[in-house]
Coordinates of C-alpha atoms and ligand atoms in Angstrom, one line a residue:
M271 CA -5.9 4.2 -16.1
S272 CA -1.9 4.6 -16.9
G273 CA -1.5 6.8 -20.1
S274 CA 1.2 5.6 -22.6
E275 CA 3.2 8.5 -21.9
G276 CA 5.9 9.2 -18.9
K277 CA 8.0 7.0 -17.3
P278 CA 7.0 3.9 -16.2
Y279 CA 5.7 3.0 -12.4
Y280 CA 5.2 -0.5 -11.3
I281 CA 3.7 -1.0 -7.7
T282 CA 2.5 -3.9 -6.0
T283 CA 0.1 -5.1 -2.6
P284 CA 0.6 -8.7 -2.0
I285 CA -2.2 -10.4 -2.8
Y286 CA -4.3 -11.7 0.0
Y287 CA -5.4 -15.0 1.2
V288 CA -8.5 -15.3 -0.5
N289 CA -10.3 -17.1 2.2
D290 CA -9.4 -14.5 4.9
D291 CA -12.4 -11.7 5.8
P292 CA -10.9 -8.1 4.6
H293 CA -9.5 -6.7 7.5
I294 CA -7.6 -3.4 8.4
G295 CA -4.2 -5.2 7.4
H296 CA -5.3 -5.8 3.9
A297 CA -6.4 -2.3 3.6
Y298 CA -3.4 -0.4 5.0
T299 CA -1.0 -2.0 2.2
T300 CA -3.7 -1.2 -0.3
I301 CA -4.1 2.4 1.0
A302 CA -0.6 3.1 1.0
C303 CA -0.1 2.0 -2.6
D304 CA -2.9 3.5 -3.6
V305 CA -2.1 6.9 -2.5
L306 CA 1.4 6.3 -4.2
A307 CA -0.1 5.2 -6.9
R308 CA -2.2 8.1 -7.9
F309 CA 0.4 10.3 -6.1
M310 CA 2.9 9.3 -9.1
R311 CA 0.0 9.3 -12.1
L312 CA -0.4 13.1 -11.0
D313 CA 3.3 13.7 -11.6
G314 CA 2.8 12.5 -14.8
Y315 CA 4.1 8.9 -14.6
R316 CA 2.8 5.9 -16.5
V317 CA 1.6 3.8 -13.5
R318 CA 0.7 0.1 -12.9
F319 CA -0.9 -1.0 -9.8
L320 CA -1.4 -4.6 -8.8
T321 CA -3.6 -6.3 -6.2
G322 CA -5.3 -9.4 -6.2
T323 CA -5.8 -12.5 -4.5
D324 CA -3.6 -15.9 -3.3
D325 CA -6.3 -18.5 -3.8
H326 CA -4.1 -21.7 -3.8
G327 CA -2.5 -23.5 -0.8
Q328 CA -3.7 -25.7 1.6
K329 CA -5.4 -23.7 4.2
V330 CA -7.6 -22.7 1.3
E331 CA -7.9 -26.5 0.2
K332 CA -9.0 -26.7 3.9
S333 CA -11.7 -24.1 4.3
A334 CA -13.0 -25.1 0.7
L335 CA -13.8 -28.7 2.1
A336 CA -14.9 -27.0 5.7
A337 CA -17.6 -25.3 3.4
G338 CA -18.4 -28.5 1.6
M339 CA -17.1 -26.8 -2.2
E340 CA -15.2 -27.4 -4.7
P341 CA -11.5 -25.3 -4.1
Q342 CA -12.4 -23.3 -7.6
A343 CA -16.0 -22.5 -6.8
F344 CA -15.1 -21.5 -3.1
T345 CA -12.4 -19.3 -4.4
D346 CA -14.5 -17.7 -6.9
R347 CA -17.0 -17.1 -4.2
V348 CA -14.6 -15.5 -1.7
S349 CA -12.5 -14.0 -3.9
E350 CA -15.2 -11.3 -4.6
N351 CA -14.7 -10.2 -1.1
F352 CA -11.6 -8.2 -2.2
R353 CA -13.0 -6.9 -5.3
R354 CA -15.5 -5.2 -3.2
L355 CA -13.1 -4.0 -0.8
S356 CA -11.2 -2.1 -3.6
Q357 CA -14.5 -1.0 -4.9
A358 CA -15.5 0.4 -1.7
M359 CA -12.3 2.0 -0.8
G360 CA -12.0 3.5 -4.1
Y361 CA -8.7 1.5 -5.2
S362 CA -7.0 3.1 -8.4
N363 CA -5.5 -0.8 -9.2
D364 CA -5.1 -1.0 -13.0
D365 CA -5.2 -4.9 -12.7
F366 CA -6.6 -7.6 -10.1
I367 CA -5.3 -10.9 -10.4
R368 CA -5.9 -14.3 -9.0
T369 CA -3.8 -17.2 -8.8
T370 CA -6.2 -19.5 -10.6
E371 CA -5.8 -17.5 -13.8
P372 CA -4.6 -19.4 -16.7
R373 CA -2.0 -16.6 -17.1
H374 CA -0.4 -17.1 -13.7
K375 CA -0.6 -20.6 -14.1
R376 CA 1.3 -20.5 -17.2
A377 CA 3.9 -17.8 -16.3
C378 CA 4.5 -20.3 -12.9
Q379 CA 5.1 -23.0 -14.7
A380 CA 7.4 -21.2 -17.1
L381 CA 9.5 -20.3 -14.1
W382 CA 9.7 -23.5 -12.8
A383 CA 10.8 -24.8 -16.0
K384 CA 13.1 -22.3 -15.9
L385 CA 14.5 -23.0 -12.3
K386 CA 14.7 -26.7 -13.3
A387 CA 16.8 -26.6 -16.9
A388 CA 19.0 -24.2 -14.5
D389 CA 19.9 -26.9 -12.1
E390 CA 18.1 -25.2 -9.3
I391 CA 15.9 -27.4 -8.6
Y392 CA 16.4 -30.9 -7.6
L393 CA 14.0 -33.9 -6.4
G394 CA 14.4 -35.1 -2.5
S395 CA 12.3 -35.7 0.5
Y396 CA 11.0 -33.2 3.1
A397 CA 11.1 -34.0 6.6
G398 CA 10.1 -31.0 9.2
W399 CA 7.8 -28.6 10.7
Y400 CA 5.1 -26.6 8.6
A401 CA 2.7 -24.3 9.9
V402 CA -0.4 -24.0 7.5
R403 CA -1.8 -20.8 8.9
D404 CA 1.6 -19.0 7.6
E405 CA 2.0 -21.8 4.9
A406 CA 5.7 -21.8 5.9
F407 CA 8.3 -24.2 6.9
Y408 CA 10.0 -23.7 10.4
T409 CA 13.3 -25.3 11.8
E410 CA 13.3 -26.7 15.3
T411 CA 14.9 -23.8 16.9
E412 CA 12.0 -21.4 15.7
L413 CA 9.5 -23.2 17.7
T414 CA 8.4 -23.2 21.3
K415 CA 6.2 -25.0 23.3
Q416 CA 2.9 -24.0 24.6
A417 CA 1.5 -24.8 27.9
D418 CA -0.5 -27.8 26.5
G419 CA 2.2 -29.1 24.8
T420 CA 1.7 -28.0 20.9
L421 CA 4.5 -26.2 19.3
V422 CA 4.1 -23.2 17.7
A423 CA 5.8 -21.0 15.5
S424 CA 7.2 -17.1 16.5
S425 CA 3.8 -15.7 14.8
G426 CA 1.6 -18.1 16.9
A427 CA 0.9 -20.6 14.4
P428 CA 0.9 -24.3 15.2
V429 CA 3.0 -26.8 13.6
E430 CA 2.8 -30.2 12.0
W431 CA 5.2 -32.8 11.5
V432 CA 5.5 -33.4 7.5
E433 CA 7.5 -36.1 5.7
E434 CA 7.0 -36.2 1.9
P435 CA 8.8 -36.7 -1.6
S436 CA 9.4 -32.8 -2.5
Y437 CA 11.3 -30.8 -4.8
F438 CA 14.2 -28.5 -3.3
F439 CA 15.1 -25.0 -4.7
R440 CA 18.9 -24.9 -3.8
L441 CA 18.7 -21.6 -2.0
S442 CA 21.6 -22.4 0.1
A443 CA 24.1 -21.9 -3.0
W444 CA 22.4 -18.1 -3.1
Q445 CA 23.8 -16.8 0.6
D446 CA 26.7 -15.0 -0.9
R447 CA 24.8 -13.9 -3.8
L448 CA 22.0 -12.4 -1.8
L449 CA 24.6 -10.4 0.7
A450 CA 26.1 -9.3 -2.0
F451 CA 23.2 -8.0 -4.1
Y452 CA 21.8 -6.5 -0.4
E453 CA 25.2 -4.5 -0.5
A454 CA 24.9 -3.3 -4.1
N455 CA 21.4 -2.0 -3.5
P456 CA 21.5 -0.4 -0.1
H457 CA 17.9 0.9 -0.8
F458 CA 16.3 -2.6 -2.0
I459 CA 14.7 -3.4 1.9
V460 CA 13.5 -0.3 3.5
P461 CA 13.1 0.7 6.2
D462 CA 16.8 0.0 7.2
T463 CA 15.7 -2.1 10.4
R464 CA 14.2 -4.3 8.4
R465 CA 17.2 -4.7 6.3
N466 CA 19.3 -5.6 9.0
E467 CA 17.1 -7.9 10.2
V468 CA 16.9 -9.6 6.6
I469 CA 20.6 -9.2 6.4
S470 CA 21.5 -11.2 9.6
F471 CA 19.0 -13.8 9.0
V472 CA 20.9 -14.5 5.4
Q473 CA 24.2 -14.0 7.3
G474 CA 23.0 -17.0 9.5
G475 CA 23.1 -19.4 6.6
L476 CA 20.2 -20.8 3.9
K477 CA 18.9 -24.1 3.8
D478 CA 17.7 -25.7 0.8
L479 CA 13.9 -24.8 0.1
S480 CA 11.3 -27.1 -0.4
V481 CA 9.2 -26.1 -2.9
S482 CA 6.7 -28.8 -3.8
R483 CA 3.9 -30.5 -2.1
T484 CA 2.4 -34.2 -2.8
T485 CA -0.1 -34.2 0.2
F486 CA -2.8 -31.9 -1.2
H487 CA -3.4 -30.8 -4.4
W488 CA -5.0 -27.0 -4.4
G489 CA -2.1 -25.4 -6.8
V490 CA 0.0 -25.4 -9.6
P491 CA 0.7 -28.4 -10.9
V492 CA 4.7 -28.8 -11.3
P493 CA 5.7 -29.7 -14.9
D494 CA 6.7 -33.2 -15.6
D495 CA 5.4 -34.5 -12.1
A496 CA 1.7 -34.4 -11.7
D497 CA 2.4 -36.1 -8.2
H498 CA 3.3 -32.5 -7.0
I499 CA 2.1 -29.1 -6.9
M500 CA 4.4 -25.8 -6.4
Y501 CA 4.5 -24.7 -3.2
V502 CA 2.3 -21.8 -2.3
W503 CA 4.7 -19.1 -1.6
L504 CA 6.7 -19.8 -5.3
D505 CA 3.5 -19.6 -6.9
A506 CA 2.1 -16.5 -5.1
L507 CA 5.5 -14.4 -5.5
T508 CA 5.4 -14.9 -9.5
N509 CA 2.0 -13.2 -9.6
Y510 CA 4.2 -10.0 -9.9
I511 CA 5.7 -11.1 -13.1
T512 CA 2.6 -13.0 -14.5
A513 CA 1.0 -9.7 -14.4
V514 CA 3.2 -7.8 -16.6
G515 CA 3.3 -10.9 -19.2
Y516 CA 5.9 -13.5 -17.9
P517 CA 6.7 -15.6 -19.5
E518 CA 6.9 -13.0 -22.5
E519 CA 10.1 -11.2 -21.1
A520 CA 10.6 -9.7 -24.4
S521 CA 6.9 -8.4 -24.6
E522 CA 5.9 -4.7 -24.0
D523 CA 4.8 -4.5 -20.8
F524 CA 7.3 -6.7 -19.6
T525 CA 9.9 -4.3 -20.9
T526 CA 8.1 -1.4 -19.7
F527 CA 7.4 -2.3 -16.1
W528 CA 9.8 -5.2 -14.8
P529 CA 11.7 -5.3 -12.6
A530 CA 9.2 -3.7 -10.5
D531 CA 9.6 0.2 -8.9
L532 CA 8.0 -1.1 -5.6
H533 CA 6.8 -4.0 -3.6
M534 CA 4.6 -3.4 -0.7
V535 CA 4.3 -5.8 2.2
G536 CA 3.4 -6.0 6.0
K537 CA 6.3 -7.3 8.1
D538 CA 5.6 -10.6 8.6
I539 CA 6.0 -11.6 4.9
L540 CA 9.1 -9.5 4.0
R541 CA 11.4 -12.8 4.5
F542 CA 9.6 -14.2 1.6
H543 CA 9.9 -11.0 -0.6
A544 CA 13.6 -10.2 0.2
V545 CA 15.4 -13.7 0.5
Y546 CA 13.1 -16.0 -1.6
W547 CA 11.6 -14.0 -4.2
P548 CA 15.3 -12.1 -5.6
A549 CA 16.6 -15.8 -5.5
F550 CA 13.9 -17.3 -7.4
L551 CA 14.0 -14.7 -10.0
M552 CA 18.4 -14.4 -10.1
A553 CA 18.5 -18.3 -10.6
A554 CA 15.7 -18.1 -13.4
G555 CA 17.5 -15.0 -15.1
V556 CA 14.9 -12.4 -14.4
P557 CA 15.7 -9.0 -12.6
P558 CA 14.8 -8.8 -8.8
P559 CA 12.5 -5.8 -7.9
K560 CA 14.0 -2.5 -7.4
R561 CA 12.7 -2.1 -3.5
I562 CA 10.6 -3.7 -1.4
F563 CA 9.1 -1.5 2.0
A564 CA 7.7 -3.4 4.8
H565 CA 5.3 -1.7 7.1
G566 CA 4.4 -2.1 10.3
W567 CA 1.2 -4.0 12.1
W568 CA -1.9 -1.9 13.8
T569 CA -3.2 -2.8 17.2
K570 CA -6.4 -2.0 18.2
E571 CA -6.8 0.1 21.7
G572 CA -3.1 -1.3 22.7
Q573 CA -4.3 -5.1 22.0
K574 CA -3.1 -7.6 19.3
I575 CA -5.9 -8.2 16.6
S576 CA -7.1 -11.3 16.4
K577 CA -10.7 -12.8 15.4
S578 CA -10.3 -14.8 18.8
L579 CA -10.3 -11.6 21.0
G580 CA -13.1 -10.5 18.6
N581 CA -11.6 -7.1 18.0
V582 CA -10.8 -7.2 14.4
I583 CA -11.1 -4.0 12.3
D584 CA -13.8 -4.2 9.7
P585 CA -12.6 -1.9 6.9
F586 CA -15.8 -1.8 5.5
E587 CA -17.1 -0.3 8.9
I588 CA -14.7 2.2 9.6
T589 CA -15.0 4.0 6.3
E590 CA -18.8 3.7 6.7
K591 CA -18.3 5.2 10.1
Y592 CA -15.9 8.0 9.8
G593 CA -15.3 8.6 5.6
L594 CA -13.3 7.0 3.8
D595 CA -10.9 10.1 3.1
Q596 CA -10.6 10.6 6.8
V597 CA -9.6 6.7 7.4
R598 CA -6.8 7.0 4.5
Y599 CA -5.8 9.9 6.2
F600 CA -5.6 8.8 9.8
L601 CA -3.9 5.6 8.6
L602 CA -1.1 7.8 6.9
R603 CA -0.6 10.2 9.4
E604 CA -1.1 8.4 12.6
V605 CA 2.4 6.5 12.7
P606 CA 5.9 6.6 11.1
F607 CA 5.2 4.4 8.1
G608 CA 7.3 1.4 9.0
N609 CA 6.2 1.3 12.3
D610 CA 3.7 -0.3 14.6
G611 CA 0.5 1.7 15.2
D612 CA -2.3 1.8 17.2
F613 CA -5.9 2.2 16.1
S614 CA -8.7 3.7 18.6
H615 CA -11.6 5.5 17.7
G616 CA -10.5 8.5 20.2
A617 CA -7.0 9.0 18.0
V618 CA -9.5 8.6 14.6
V619 CA -11.8 11.3 15.9
G620 CA -8.7 13.5 17.3
R621 CA -7.6 13.5 13.7
I622 CA -10.8 14.2 12.1
N623 CA -11.8 17.0 14.4
N624 CA -8.5 18.6 14.9
D625 CA -6.1 18.5 11.1
L626 CA -9.0 17.5 8.9
A627 CA -12.0 20.1 10.4
N628 CA -9.8 22.8 12.3
D629 CA -6.9 23.3 10.5
F630 CA -7.6 22.3 7.1
G631 CA -11.3 22.7 6.9
N632 CA -11.3 25.7 8.7
L633 CA -8.8 27.2 6.3
A634 CA -11.2 26.6 3.1
Q635 CA -14.0 27.8 4.6
R636 CA -13.1 30.7 6.1
V637 CA -11.5 32.0 2.7
L638 CA -14.4 30.8 0.4
S639 CA -17.2 32.1 2.6
M640 CA -15.4 35.3 2.8
V641 CA -15.1 35.2 -1.3
A642 CA -18.5 34.4 -1.6
K643 CA -19.9 37.2 0.5
N644 CA -17.5 40.1 -0.2
C645 CA -16.1 39.1 -3.9
G646 CA -19.5 38.4 -5.7
G647 CA -18.3 34.7 -5.8
K648 CA -15.9 34.9 -8.2
V649 CA -11.7 34.8 -7.7
P650 CA -10.5 38.1 -6.7
E651 CA -8.0 40.0 -8.6
P652 CA -4.7 40.5 -6.4
G653 CA -2.6 43.9 -6.5
E654 CA 0.9 44.0 -6.1
L655 CA 2.1 41.1 -3.6
A656 CA 3.7 42.3 -0.3
A657 CA 6.6 40.2 1.3
A658 CA 3.9 37.6 3.7
D659 CA 2.3 36.9 0.2
E660 CA 5.0 35.9 -1.6
A661 CA 6.4 34.1 1.7
L662 CA 3.0 31.9 1.7
L663 CA 3.2 31.2 -2.0
G664 CA 6.7 30.2 -2.1
Q665 CA 6.0 27.6 0.8
A666 CA 3.1 26.3 -1.2
R667 CA 5.2 26.1 -4.1
G668 CA 7.9 24.4 -1.9
L669 CA 6.0 21.7 -0.9
A670 CA 5.8 19.7 -4.3
V671 CA 9.4 19.1 -4.0
R672 CA 9.2 18.0 -0.4
L673 CA 6.1 15.5 -1.4
R674 CA 8.3 14.2 -4.1
E675 CA 11.2 13.4 -1.9
T676 CA 9.0 12.1 1.3
Y677 CA 6.4 10.1 -1.5
G678 CA 9.9 8.9 -2.8
E679 CA 10.6 7.1 0.4
Q680 CA 7.6 6.0 1.0
A681 CA 7.4 8.4 4.3
F682 CA 3.6 9.3 4.5
H683 CA 3.7 10.8 7.6
R684 CA 6.4 13.3 6.6
A685 CA 4.5 14.1 3.5
L686 CA 1.3 15.3 5.5
E687 CA 3.5 16.5 8.2
A688 CA 4.8 19.0 5.4
T689 CA 1.4 19.5 4.0
W690 CA 0.0 20.6 7.6
E691 CA 3.1 22.8 8.1
V692 CA 1.9 25.0 4.9
I693 CA -1.7 24.7 6.6
G694 CA -0.8 26.0 9.8
A695 CA 1.4 28.8 7.9
A696 CA -2.0 29.7 5.7
N697 CA -3.7 29.8 9.0
R698 CA -1.5 32.2 10.6
Y699 CA -1.2 34.2 7.4
V700 CA -5.3 34.7 7.5
D701 CA -5.1 35.7 11.2
E702 CA -2.5 38.3 10.7
Q703 CA -3.8 40.0 7.8
A704 CA -7.2 40.0 9.3
P705 CA -9.0 40.2 5.7
W706 CA -12.5 40.8 7.3
A707 CA -10.8 44.3 8.9
L708 CA -9.9 45.1 5.6
R709 CA -13.0 44.9 3.9
K710 CA -14.1 48.7 4.4
S711 CA -10.6 50.1 4.9
D712 CA -8.8 48.3 2.2
P713 CA -10.9 46.3 -0.2
A714 CA -8.2 45.6 -2.6
R715 CA -5.6 44.4 -0.1
M716 CA -8.4 42.0 1.0
A717 CA -9.0 40.9 -2.6
T718 CA -5.2 40.4 -2.7
V719 CA -5.2 38.6 0.5
L720 CA -8.0 36.2 -0.3
Y721 CA -6.4 35.5 -3.6
V722 CA -2.9 34.3 -2.0
V723 CA -5.1 32.1 0.8
M724 CA -7.0 30.7 -2.5
E725 CA -4.1 29.9 -4.1
T726 CA -2.1 28.3 -1.3
V727 CA -5.6 26.2 -1.0
R728 CA -5.0 25.3 -4.3
Y729 CA -1.8 24.0 -4.1
L730 CA -2.6 22.5 -1.0
A731 CA -5.8 20.6 -2.7
L732 CA -4.2 19.7 -5.7
L733 CA -1.1 17.8 -3.8
S734 CA -3.5 16.0 -1.1
Q735 CA -5.7 14.3 -4.1
P736 CA -3.5 11.0 -3.6
V737 CA -4.6 10.8 -0.2
M738 CA -8.2 12.3 0.3
P739 CA -9.2 11.8 -3.7
E740 CA -12.4 12.3 -3.4
T741 CA -12.7 15.5 -0.7
M742 CA -9.7 17.1 -2.7
N743 CA -11.9 17.0 -5.9
R744 CA -15.0 19.0 -4.1
L745 CA -12.7 21.4 -3.0
L746 CA -10.9 21.8 -6.5
D747 CA -14.7 22.2 -7.6
Q748 CA -15.0 25.2 -5.4
L749 CA -11.7 26.7 -6.0
G750 CA -13.0 26.7 -9.6
Q751 CA -10.1 24.9 -10.8
P752 CA -10.9 23.1 -14.3
D753 CA -11.6 19.2 -14.3
G754 CA -8.7 18.6 -16.8
Q755 CA -6.3 20.9 -14.8
R756 CA -5.8 19.0 -11.7
S757 CA -2.6 16.9 -12.5
F758 CA 0.9 18.2 -11.0
A759 CA 1.8 19.7 -14.5
T760 CA -0.8 22.5 -13.7
L761 CA 0.9 23.0 -10.5
D762 CA 1.8 26.2 -11.6
Q763 CA -1.2 27.7 -13.4
A764 CA -2.6 30.0 -10.9
L765 CA -6.5 30.3 -10.4
V766 CA -7.9 32.8 -13.1
P767 CA -9.3 36.2 -11.4
G768 CA -12.9 36.8 -11.9
T769 CA -13.6 32.6 -12.1
E770 CA -17.4 32.0 -11.1
L771 CA -17.2 29.8 -8.1
P772 CA -19.9 27.3 -6.9
P773 CA -21.4 28.6 -3.3
P774 CA -19.1 27.1 -1.0
Q775 CA -19.5 24.0 1.3
G776 CA -17.7 22.6 4.2
V777 CA -15.6 19.6 3.1
F778 CA -14.6 18.5 6.7
P779 CA -17.2 17.6 8.6
R780 CA -16.6 17.5 12.3
Y781 CA -17.3 14.3 13.8
Q782 CA -20.4 14.7 16.1
D783 CA -20.4 11.8 18.2
E784 CA -17.9 12.9 20.9
A785 CA -19.9 11.5 23.9
A786 CA -19.4 8.1 22.4
V787 CA -15.6 8.4 22.7
T788 CA -14.3 5.9 25.0
S789 CA -10.6 5.8 24.6
Ligands
LIG243 O1 0.5 -12.8 3.6 N1 -1.5 -4.4 10.7 O2 -1.6 -12.9 2.8 P1 -2.5 -12.2 3.9 C1 -1.0 -4.0 9.6 N2 -1.0 -14.3 0.8 N3 -1.1 -4.9 8.5 C2 -1.4 -6.1 8.6 C3 -2.2 -6.4 9.8 C4 -2.3 -5.8 11.0 N4 -2.8 -6.0 12.1 N5 -2.6 -7.9 9.5 C5 -2.1 -8.5 8.5 C6 -0.6 -13.1 2.4 N6 -1.2 -7.6 7.9 C7 0.1 -13.8 1.5 C8 0.9 -12.7 0.6 S1 2.5 -12.3 -1.8 C9 3.1 -12.7 -2.9 C10 1.3 -13.2 -0.7 C11 -0.7 -7.6 6.3 O3 -3.6 -11.8 3.2 C12 0.5 -8.5 6.5 O4 1.3 -8.0 6.8 O5 -2.4 -12.6 4.9 C13 0.3 -8.6 4.7 O6 1.1 -7.7 4.2 C14 -1.4 -8.8 4.3 O7 -1.9 -7.7 5.8 C15 -2.0 -10.0 4.8 O8 -1.6 -10.5 3.7

């Protein structure tokens, strides 16, 4: 999907635990990445967008055992759920990686060998608390005792005592270099609140990290020590460099796309990405990624989402119910990206009926049906432009600049707010100019007004493609925008008067089932 021209842009999602059922969290991270990947492609970048599955680890081995299957066969089967999700969500990913692929095993072992040769890894023995659910080690101070006596981590995951021989990564030696790196790269971790959390965690002191296990076998074998497999996070994080050709550091792919422009992650897995990962990479002589954005979590009608509460939001179901573009819009508009948000039926329907049907849909529908009725179904011929016309067109043209800024900061909500400011201005312009009243009195002026609105809608539709690709495609068809002219390079090529238009059709239906709104 990426062309060979243009500045490279490499963006990744986390690779998802293969045995979980796809849920809203998976869809959220990947939709955000997909929107950004589409924006950058339309803006002329050579994009590489990666997603995939995290196939190894104790959790997966346990699930495979419970299903009575070999881990490989089990992961082959469940990994398909995520490929189906990619298809159903229309993701434009260029690659889908699985950590069980030979290319990945090779990259992990090469990275390990580099770390070992640099004396960044040593053999010791681990004794401590481990949470299988998080695939993470915890110190005593991070644990709390439940009423029934079980110890749990801050994430709520139960921990177990583990004692085994283990290789360690000398993370403790990286404290000062990590702090210096954060200092020199103030936008490495965003948003700022998360950056501050990471910095105080690192300032609190780092312990060497256990990076191999011997009590189970579902993982990448440690080179030259068959008793050990690599810690699943060292394995999983490496996927980001595997996919661009590591260990071939001189390859075209690697030199083009590494360091990655952006790793998008949820706030719960920031520590792995912002502390361990840059330390592993620097220790192996590989530059760290440029930026890590940690987004917030969704609750459902005010409650934490969990299988036991039975309130898991199934991305297949909600997109079927509300429409894919509608869900993409909702997720990115409803909460400032980076904050936590609440998913409720009422909020989704509100966005669909107010923002999409009333504001955007109505604007497009009003102008296109007037053009069909009064301008012979062709793009009208504008006359001389009045100040109000220039003002609206100026706002529409200025939108691209604002979107480059806001997308550059992953402030999707602000990008959409800026878009809706133009939609609001266009609706007010239509009300004020009242083209229906000009039909008899001044048809030439009516044609100018309709042309100005069509042009504004064209900007809006082109620039909203990343969030709502399918709907905007249909809207651009109705505006007579040629297929090959939908990238941002053609933003300033105005509609050609006289172009034949197809009959108008609404693109944003209202959500009808309002009686069923319970929240
Ligand atoms: O963590 N709201 O995989 P995962 C928003 N394999 N986001 C949510 C969420 C919610 N309610 N629940 C989960 C892993 N998420 C590792 C990654 S990368 C080298 C390895 C997000 O399948 C969560 O923050 O558990 C995380 O980014 C992703 O969904 C779940 O990933």
